[in-house]
Coordinates of N, CA, C and O in Angstrom, one line a residue:
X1 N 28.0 153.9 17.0 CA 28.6 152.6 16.9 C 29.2 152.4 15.5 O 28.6 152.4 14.4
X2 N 30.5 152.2 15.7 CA 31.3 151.6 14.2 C 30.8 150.3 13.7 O 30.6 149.3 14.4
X3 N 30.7 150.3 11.9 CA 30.5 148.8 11.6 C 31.4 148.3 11.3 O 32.4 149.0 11.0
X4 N 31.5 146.4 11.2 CA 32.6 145.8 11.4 C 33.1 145.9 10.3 O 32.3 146.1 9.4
X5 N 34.5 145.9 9.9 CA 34.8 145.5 8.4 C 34.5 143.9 7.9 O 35.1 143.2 8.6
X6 N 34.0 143.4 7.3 CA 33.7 142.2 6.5 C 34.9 141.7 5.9 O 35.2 142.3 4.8
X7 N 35.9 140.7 6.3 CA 36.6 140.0 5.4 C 36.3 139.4 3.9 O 35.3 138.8 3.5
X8 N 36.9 139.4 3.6 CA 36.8 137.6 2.8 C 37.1 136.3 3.1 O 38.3 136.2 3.4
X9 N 36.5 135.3 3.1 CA 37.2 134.1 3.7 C 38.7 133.8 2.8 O 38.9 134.0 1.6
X10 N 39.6 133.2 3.9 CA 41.2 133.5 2.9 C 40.8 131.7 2.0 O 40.0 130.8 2.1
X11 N 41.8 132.1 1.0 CA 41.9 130.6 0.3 C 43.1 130.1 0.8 O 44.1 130.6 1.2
X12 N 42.6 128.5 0.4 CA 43.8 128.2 0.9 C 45.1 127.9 -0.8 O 44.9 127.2 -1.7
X13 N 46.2 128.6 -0.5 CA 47.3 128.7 -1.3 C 47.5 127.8 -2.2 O 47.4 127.9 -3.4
X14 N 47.8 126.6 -1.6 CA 48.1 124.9 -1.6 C 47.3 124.4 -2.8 O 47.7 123.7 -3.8
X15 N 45.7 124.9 -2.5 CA 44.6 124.6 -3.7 C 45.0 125.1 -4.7 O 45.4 124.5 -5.8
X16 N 45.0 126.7 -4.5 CA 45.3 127.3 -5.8 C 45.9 127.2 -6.8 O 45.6 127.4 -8.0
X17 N 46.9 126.9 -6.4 CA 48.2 126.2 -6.6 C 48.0 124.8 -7.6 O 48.3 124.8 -8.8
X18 N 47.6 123.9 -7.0 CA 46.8 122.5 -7.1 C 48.3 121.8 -6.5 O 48.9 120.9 -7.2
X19 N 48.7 122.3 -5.3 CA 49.9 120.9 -4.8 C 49.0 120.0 -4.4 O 47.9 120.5 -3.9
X20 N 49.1 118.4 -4.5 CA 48.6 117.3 -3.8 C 49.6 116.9 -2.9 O 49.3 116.0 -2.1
X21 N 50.7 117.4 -2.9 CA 52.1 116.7 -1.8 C 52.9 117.7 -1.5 O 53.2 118.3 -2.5
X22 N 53.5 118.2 -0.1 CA 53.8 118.7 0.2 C 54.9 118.1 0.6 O 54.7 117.4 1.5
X23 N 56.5 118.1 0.1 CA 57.8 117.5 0.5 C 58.3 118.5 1.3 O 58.4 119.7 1.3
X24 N 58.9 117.6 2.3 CA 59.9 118.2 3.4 C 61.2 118.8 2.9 O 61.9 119.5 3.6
X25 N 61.3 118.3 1.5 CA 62.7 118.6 0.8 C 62.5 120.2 -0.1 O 63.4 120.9 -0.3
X26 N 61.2 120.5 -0.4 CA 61.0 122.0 -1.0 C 60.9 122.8 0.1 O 59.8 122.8 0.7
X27 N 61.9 123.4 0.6 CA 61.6 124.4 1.5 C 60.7 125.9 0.6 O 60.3 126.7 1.4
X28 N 60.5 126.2 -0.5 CA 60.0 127.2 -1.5 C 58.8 126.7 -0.8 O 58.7 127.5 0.1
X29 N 57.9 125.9 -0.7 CA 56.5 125.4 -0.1 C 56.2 125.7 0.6 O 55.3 126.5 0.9
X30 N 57.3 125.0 1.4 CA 57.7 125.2 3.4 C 57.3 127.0 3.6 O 56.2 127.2 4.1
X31 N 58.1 128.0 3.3 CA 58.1 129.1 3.6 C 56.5 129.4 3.4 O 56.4 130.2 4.3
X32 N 55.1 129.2 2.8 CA 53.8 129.6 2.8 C 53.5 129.4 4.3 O 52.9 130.2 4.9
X33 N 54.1 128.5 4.8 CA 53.3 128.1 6.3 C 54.2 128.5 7.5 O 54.0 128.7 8.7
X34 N 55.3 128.6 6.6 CA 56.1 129.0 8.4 C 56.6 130.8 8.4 O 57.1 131.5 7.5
X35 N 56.3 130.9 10.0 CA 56.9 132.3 10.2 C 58.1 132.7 10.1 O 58.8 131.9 9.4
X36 N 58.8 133.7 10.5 CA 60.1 134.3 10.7 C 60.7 133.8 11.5 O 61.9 134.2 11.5
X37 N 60.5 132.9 12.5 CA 61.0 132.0 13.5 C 60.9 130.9 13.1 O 61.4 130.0 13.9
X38 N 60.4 130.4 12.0 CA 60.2 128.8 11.6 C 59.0 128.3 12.7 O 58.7 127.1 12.5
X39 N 58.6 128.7 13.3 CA 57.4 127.8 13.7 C 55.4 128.1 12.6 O 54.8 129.1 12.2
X40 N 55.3 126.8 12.6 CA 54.3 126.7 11.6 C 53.1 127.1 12.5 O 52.8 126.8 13.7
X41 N 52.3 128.2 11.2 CA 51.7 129.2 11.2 C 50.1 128.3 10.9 O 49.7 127.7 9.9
X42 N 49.4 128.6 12.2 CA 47.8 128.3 12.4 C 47.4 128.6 10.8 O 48.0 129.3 10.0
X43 N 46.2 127.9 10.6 CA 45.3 127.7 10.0 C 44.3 129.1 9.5 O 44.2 129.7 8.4
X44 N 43.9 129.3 10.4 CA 43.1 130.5 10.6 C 43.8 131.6 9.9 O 43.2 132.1 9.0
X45 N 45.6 132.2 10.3 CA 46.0 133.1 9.7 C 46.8 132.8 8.1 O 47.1 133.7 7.2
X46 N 47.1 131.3 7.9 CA 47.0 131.8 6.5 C 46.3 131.0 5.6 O 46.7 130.5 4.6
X47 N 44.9 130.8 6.2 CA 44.4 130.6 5.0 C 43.9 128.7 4.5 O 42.9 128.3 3.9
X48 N 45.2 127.8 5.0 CA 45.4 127.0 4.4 C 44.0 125.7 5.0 O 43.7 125.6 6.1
X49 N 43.4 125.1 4.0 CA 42.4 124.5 4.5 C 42.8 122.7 5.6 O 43.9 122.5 6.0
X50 N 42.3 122.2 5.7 CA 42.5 121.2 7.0 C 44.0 119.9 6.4 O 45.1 119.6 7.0
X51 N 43.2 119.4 4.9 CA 44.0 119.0 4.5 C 45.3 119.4 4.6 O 46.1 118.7 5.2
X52 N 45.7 120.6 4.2 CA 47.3 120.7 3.2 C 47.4 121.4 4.9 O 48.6 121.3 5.3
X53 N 46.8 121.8 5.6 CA 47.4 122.3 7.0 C 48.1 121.0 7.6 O 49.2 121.1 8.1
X54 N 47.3 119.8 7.7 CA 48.1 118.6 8.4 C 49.3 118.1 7.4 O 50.2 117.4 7.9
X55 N 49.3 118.5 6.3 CA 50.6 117.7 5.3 C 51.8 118.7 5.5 O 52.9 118.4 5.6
X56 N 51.3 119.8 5.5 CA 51.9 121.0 6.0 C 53.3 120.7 7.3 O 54.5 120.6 7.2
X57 N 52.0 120.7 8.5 CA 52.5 120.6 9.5 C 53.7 119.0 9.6 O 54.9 119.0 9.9
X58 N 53.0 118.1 9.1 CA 54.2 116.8 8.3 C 55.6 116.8 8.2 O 56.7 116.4 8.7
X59 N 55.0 117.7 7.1 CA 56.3 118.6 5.9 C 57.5 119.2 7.0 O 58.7 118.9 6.8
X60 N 56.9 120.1 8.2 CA 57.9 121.0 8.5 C 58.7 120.0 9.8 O 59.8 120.1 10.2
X61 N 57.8 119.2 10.3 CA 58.6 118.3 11.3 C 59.7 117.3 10.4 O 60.9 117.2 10.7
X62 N 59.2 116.7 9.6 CA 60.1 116.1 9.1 C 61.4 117.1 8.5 O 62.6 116.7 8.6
X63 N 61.2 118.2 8.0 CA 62.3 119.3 7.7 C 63.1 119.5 8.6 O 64.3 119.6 8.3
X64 N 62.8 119.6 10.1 CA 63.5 120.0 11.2 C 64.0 118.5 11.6 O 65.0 118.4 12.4
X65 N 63.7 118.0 11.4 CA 64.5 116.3 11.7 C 65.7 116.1 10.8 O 66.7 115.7 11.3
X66 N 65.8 116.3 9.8 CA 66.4 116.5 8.6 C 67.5 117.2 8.7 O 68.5 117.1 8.0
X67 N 67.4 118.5 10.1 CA 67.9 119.3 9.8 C 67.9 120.4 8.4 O 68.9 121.1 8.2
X68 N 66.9 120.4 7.5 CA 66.6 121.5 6.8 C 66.4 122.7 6.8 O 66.8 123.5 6.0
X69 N 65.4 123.1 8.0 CA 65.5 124.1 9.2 C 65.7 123.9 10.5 O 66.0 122.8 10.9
X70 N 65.5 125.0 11.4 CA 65.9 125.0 12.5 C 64.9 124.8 13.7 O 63.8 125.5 13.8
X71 N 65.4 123.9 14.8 CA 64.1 124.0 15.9 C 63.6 125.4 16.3 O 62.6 126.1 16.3
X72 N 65.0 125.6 16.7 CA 65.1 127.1 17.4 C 65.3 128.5 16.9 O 66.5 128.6 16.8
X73 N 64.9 129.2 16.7 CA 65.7 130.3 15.9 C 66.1 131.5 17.2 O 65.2 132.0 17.9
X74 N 67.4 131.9 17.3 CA 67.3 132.6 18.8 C 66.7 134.4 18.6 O 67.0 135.2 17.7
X75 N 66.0 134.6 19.4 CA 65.6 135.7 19.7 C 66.2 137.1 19.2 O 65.6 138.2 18.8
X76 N 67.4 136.9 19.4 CA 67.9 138.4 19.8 C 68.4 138.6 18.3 O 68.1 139.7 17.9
X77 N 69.1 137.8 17.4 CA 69.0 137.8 16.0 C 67.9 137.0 15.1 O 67.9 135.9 14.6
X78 N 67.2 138.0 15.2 CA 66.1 137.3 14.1 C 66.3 138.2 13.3 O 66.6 139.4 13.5
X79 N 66.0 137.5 12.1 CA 66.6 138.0 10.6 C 65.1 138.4 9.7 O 64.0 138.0 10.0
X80 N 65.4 139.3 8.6 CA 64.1 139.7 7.6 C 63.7 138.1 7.1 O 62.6 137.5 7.2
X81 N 64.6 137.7 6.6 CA 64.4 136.7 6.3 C 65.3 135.2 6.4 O 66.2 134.8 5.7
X82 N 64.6 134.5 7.5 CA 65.7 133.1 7.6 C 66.0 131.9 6.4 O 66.9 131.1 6.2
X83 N 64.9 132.3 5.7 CA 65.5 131.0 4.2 C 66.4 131.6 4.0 O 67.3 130.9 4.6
X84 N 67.1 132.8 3.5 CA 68.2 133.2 3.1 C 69.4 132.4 3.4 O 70.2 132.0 2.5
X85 N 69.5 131.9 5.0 CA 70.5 131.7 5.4 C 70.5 129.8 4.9 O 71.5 129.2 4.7
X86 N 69.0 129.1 4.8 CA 69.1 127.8 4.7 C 69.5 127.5 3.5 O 69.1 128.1 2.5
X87 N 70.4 126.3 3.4 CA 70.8 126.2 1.6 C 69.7 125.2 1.2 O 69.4 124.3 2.0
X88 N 69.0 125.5 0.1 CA 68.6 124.6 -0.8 C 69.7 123.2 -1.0 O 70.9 123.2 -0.9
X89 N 68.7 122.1 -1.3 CA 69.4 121.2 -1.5 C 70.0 121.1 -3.4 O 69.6 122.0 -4.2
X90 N 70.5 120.4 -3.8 CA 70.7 120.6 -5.0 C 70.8 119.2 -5.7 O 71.2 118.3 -5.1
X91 N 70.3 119.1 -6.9 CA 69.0 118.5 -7.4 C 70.2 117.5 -8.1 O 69.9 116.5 -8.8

């Protein structure tokens, strides 16, 4: 019988960091939580603890209301990376 490998428990980013607010308008944030399809990425796989997961999840619905990203991203072109194509807003 094989033994299991032992993780580490992940940290969460957001702490390390020390963000207290998560804006819908920094997509550079945004990208920690969302996949290659833009949908926001469980808890469990990265790491982020309950707090900044719910301000998180906030963050990316209000972005997609905004139109900042996209609801949908279609299947058949999915890209390395979709920020590329979103413009930053400019300050």
């Amino acid at each position: 019988m094989q033994e299991r490998k032992k993780y580490g428990k992940k940290r969460c980013k957001f702490c390390d960091m020390k963000i207290d607010f998560i804006s819908y308008k920094d997509l550079e944030t945004l990208k920690l939580g969302v996949s290659e399809r833009f949908k926001i990425m469980p808890s469990r796989l990265t790491g982020t603890c309950k707090k900044h997961q719910e301000a998180l999840s906030k963050a990316v619905k209000r972005a997609r209301a905004a139109a900042f990203i996209p609801y949908i991203v279609d299947r058949k072109n999915v890209v390395e990376s979709p920020f590329d194509k979103v413009r930053p807003l400019h300050r």
